[in-house]
Amino acid sequence: MVFEGLADKLQETFKKLRGKGKLSETDINEAMREVRMALLEADVNFKVVKDFIAKIKEKAIGQEVMQSLTPAQFVVKIVNDELTALMGGTQSRITVSSRPPTIIMLVGLQGAGKTTTAGKLAHLLKKQSKRPLLVAADIYRPAAIKQLQVLGGQLDIPVFTVDECKDAVLIAQKAVEYATSYARDTVIIDTAGRLHINEDLMQELKSIKTKVKPHEILLVVDAMTGQDSVTVAESFNKDLGLDGVILTKLDGDARGGAALSIKAVTGCPIKFTGMGEKLDALEIFHPDRMASRILG
Ligand code: GDP
């Protein structure tokens, strides 16, 4: 389960505080030392941890405790509020164009779960009564195109591609024309992934961005790669400009460091999380619910 280790440790720390009537500065410092350790062990970016602890201390030490709360509840509330803020505060929605189609471009490294996520997102939108169109624009890997076609078949959602075409920008442009002609209101472009970020890949993605003008560019990253996923997000954001992140494989990430660091480090909100391999395993990301999950 995600955040398993972190949740256990924080609950342990707060249990100790609950035993005390009034909290001294030493009690809070000691608790924050434990919270700091727990966050670092969960692979949260060290600078994020440092700022987080400083904010909590500032809010907890020397403050009047709200009447309705015990001192321990007061500290838990501050931690809860700050965890929520760390992950973006409120839910970040995807932009819906007032003039359809809304164009969503999925980018990311190979293996992150991009193609699966394209299918999941189309499925989610279909359930919301949208008419998505999937676009296979990974011209380098015929297997990726086939994979998307199989997913589209399972979901009964059309998959656009241009056979033998070696121009990803052209495929994306034609897909938008197709969507307009056939009243598909959301276009989801599955772009090519590479094993590592490289100049050619970025150039192709930038060309698609310039020509197709997506309303949303979402980076798909693998939560299980921890801080590496944060570095990938920083890099894509710098080169391409991201509207958000989809964090996949959170179901297999017991630590949760990426989920807690990405927004704070890159400024890009997490919009969805992948919680399994199945096509219905995509969840809208709610920072407050995620914080509650951590604090139990
Ligand atoms: P791509 O190369 O980025 O297009 O990656 P794929 O979509 O082919 O996914 C790579 C692998 O990750 C596949 O085996 C997927 O089933 C798996 N995968 C994708 N998303 C998730 C997720 O949220 N949870 C789990 N457990 N597996 C996932």
PDB file of C-alpha atoms and ligand atoms in Angstrom, residues 107-120 138 141 144 147 151 190-194 220-222 224 246-253 273-278 281-282, ligand 1:
ATOM      1  CA  VAL A 107       4.550  12.510 -22.722  1.00  0.00           C
ATOM      2  CA  GLY A 108       7.021  10.415 -20.754  1.00  0.00           C
ATOM      3  CA  LEU A 109       9.798   7.890 -20.770  1.00  0.00           C
ATOM      4  CA  GLN A 110       9.361   4.374 -22.077  1.00  0.00           C
ATOM      5  CA  GLY A 111       7.952   1.991 -19.509  1.00  0.00           C
ATOM      6  CA  ALA A 112       6.401   4.718 -17.346  1.00  0.00           C
ATOM      7  CA  GLY A 113       2.948   3.498 -18.320  1.00  0.00           C
ATOM      8  CA  LYS A 114       2.081   6.102 -20.955  1.00  0.00           C
ATOM      9  CA  THR A 115       0.177   3.889 -23.380  1.00  0.00           C
ATOM     10  CA  THR A 116      -1.765   2.132 -20.618  1.00  0.00           C
ATOM     11  CA  THR A 117      -2.564   5.542 -19.109  1.00  0.00           C
ATOM     12  CA  ALA A 118      -3.825   6.835 -22.468  1.00  0.00           C
ATOM     13  CA  GLY A 119      -6.319   3.951 -22.449  1.00  0.00           C
ATOM     14  CA  LYS A 120      -7.259   4.534 -18.813  1.00  0.00           C
ATOM     15  CA  ASP A 138       4.806   6.627 -31.405  1.00  0.00           C
ATOM     16  CA  ARG A 141       7.610   1.439 -31.969  1.00  0.00           C
ATOM     17  CA  ALA A 144       3.197   0.669 -29.043  1.00  0.00           C
ATOM     18  CA  GLN A 147      -0.856  -1.910 -27.907  1.00  0.00           C
ATOM     19  CA  LEU A 151      -6.739  -1.055 -25.685  1.00  0.00           C
ATOM     20  CA  ASP A 190       0.176   8.972 -27.015  1.00  0.00           C
ATOM     21  CA  THR A 191       3.589  10.297 -28.012  1.00  0.00           C
ATOM     22  CA  ALA A 192       6.837   8.374 -28.362  1.00  0.00           C
ATOM     23  CA  GLY A 193       8.806   7.519 -25.244  1.00  0.00           C
ATOM     24  CA  ARG A 194      12.516   6.888 -24.989  1.00  0.00           C
ATOM     25  CA  VAL A 220       3.369  10.221 -17.179  1.00  0.00           C
ATOM     26  CA  VAL A 221       5.936   9.113 -14.581  1.00  0.00           C
ATOM     27  CA  ASP A 222       6.487   5.943 -12.617  1.00  0.00           C
ATOM     28  CA  MET A 224       8.291   3.551  -8.100  1.00  0.00           C
ATOM     29  CA  ILE A 246       0.093  11.517 -13.953  1.00  0.00           C
ATOM     30  CA  LEU A 247       1.822   9.380 -11.363  1.00  0.00           C
ATOM     31  CA  THR A 248       1.577   5.692 -12.301  1.00  0.00           C
ATOM     32  CA  LYS A 249       2.208   2.511 -10.331  1.00  0.00           C
ATOM     33  CA  LEU A 250       1.355   4.190  -7.045  1.00  0.00           C
ATOM     34  CA  ASP A 251      -0.207   0.855  -6.107  1.00  0.00           C
ATOM     35  CA  GLY A 252       3.278  -0.636  -5.955  1.00  0.00           C
ATOM     36  CA  ASP A 253       5.003   2.292  -4.261  1.00  0.00           C
ATOM     37  CA  THR A 273      -2.640   8.469 -10.237  1.00  0.00           C
ATOM     38  CA  GLY A 274      -2.361   4.996 -11.701  1.00  0.00           C
ATOM     39  CA  MET A 275      -3.372   2.433  -9.111  1.00  0.00           C
ATOM     40  CA  GLY A 276      -3.019  -0.829 -11.055  1.00  0.00           C
ATOM     41  CA  GLU A 277      -2.697  -2.407 -14.467  1.00  0.00           C
ATOM     42  CA  LYS A 278      -6.431  -2.599 -15.189  1.00  0.00           C
ATOM     43  CA  ALA A 281      -7.290   1.843 -12.237  1.00  0.00           C
ATOM     44  CA  LEU A 282      -6.854   5.578 -12.797  1.00  0.00           C
TER      45      LEU A 282
HETATM   46  P1  GDP B   1       4.861   2.999 -21.855  1.00  0.00           P
HETATM   47  O1  GDP B   1       6.117   2.411 -22.413  1.00  0.00           O
HETATM   48  O2  GDP B   1       5.141   4.221 -21.056  1.00  0.00           O
HETATM   49  O3  GDP B   1       3.790   3.210 -22.861  1.00  0.00           O
HETATM   50  O4  GDP B   1       4.342   1.926 -20.775  1.00  0.00           O
HETATM   51  P2  GDP B   1       3.153   0.879 -20.823  1.00  0.00           P
HETATM   52  O5  GDP B   1       1.841   1.555 -20.894  1.00  0.00           O
HETATM   53  O6  GDP B   1       3.440  -0.143 -21.860  1.00  0.00           O
HETATM   54  O7  GDP B   1       3.267   0.249 -19.354  1.00  0.00           O
HETATM   55  C1  GDP B   1       4.412  -0.428 -18.889  1.00  0.00           C
HETATM   56  C2  GDP B   1       3.988  -1.447 -17.838  1.00  0.00           C
HETATM   57  O8  GDP B   1       3.526  -0.781 -16.671  1.00  0.00           O
HETATM   58  C3  GDP B   1       2.845  -2.352 -18.279  1.00  0.00           C
HETATM   59  O9  GDP B   1       3.106  -3.669 -17.837  1.00  0.00           O
HETATM   60  C4  GDP B   1       1.632  -1.775 -17.566  1.00  0.00           C
HETATM   61  O10 GDP B   1       0.638  -2.743 -17.301  1.00  0.00           O
HETATM   62  C5  GDP B   1       2.257  -1.284 -16.283  1.00  0.00           C
HETATM   63  N1  GDP B   1       1.490  -0.207 -15.634  1.00  0.00           N
HETATM   64  C6  GDP B   1       1.086   0.973 -16.180  1.00  0.00           C
HETATM   65  N2  GDP B   1       0.439   1.723 -15.257  1.00  0.00           N
HETATM   66  C7  GDP B   1       0.417   1.009 -14.106  1.00  0.00           C
HETATM   67  C8  GDP B   1      -0.102   1.254 -12.779  1.00  0.00           C
HETATM   68  O11 GDP B   1      -0.677   2.296 -12.449  1.00  0.00           O
HETATM   69  N3  GDP B   1       0.101   0.264 -11.859  1.00  0.00           N
HETATM   70  C9  GDP B   1       0.749  -0.909 -12.170  1.00  0.00           C
HETATM   71  N4  GDP B   1       0.898  -1.802 -11.194  1.00  0.00           N
HETATM   72  N5  GDP B   1       1.247  -1.151 -13.380  1.00  0.00           N
HETATM   73  C10 GDP B   1       1.088  -0.231 -14.348  1.00  0.00           C
END
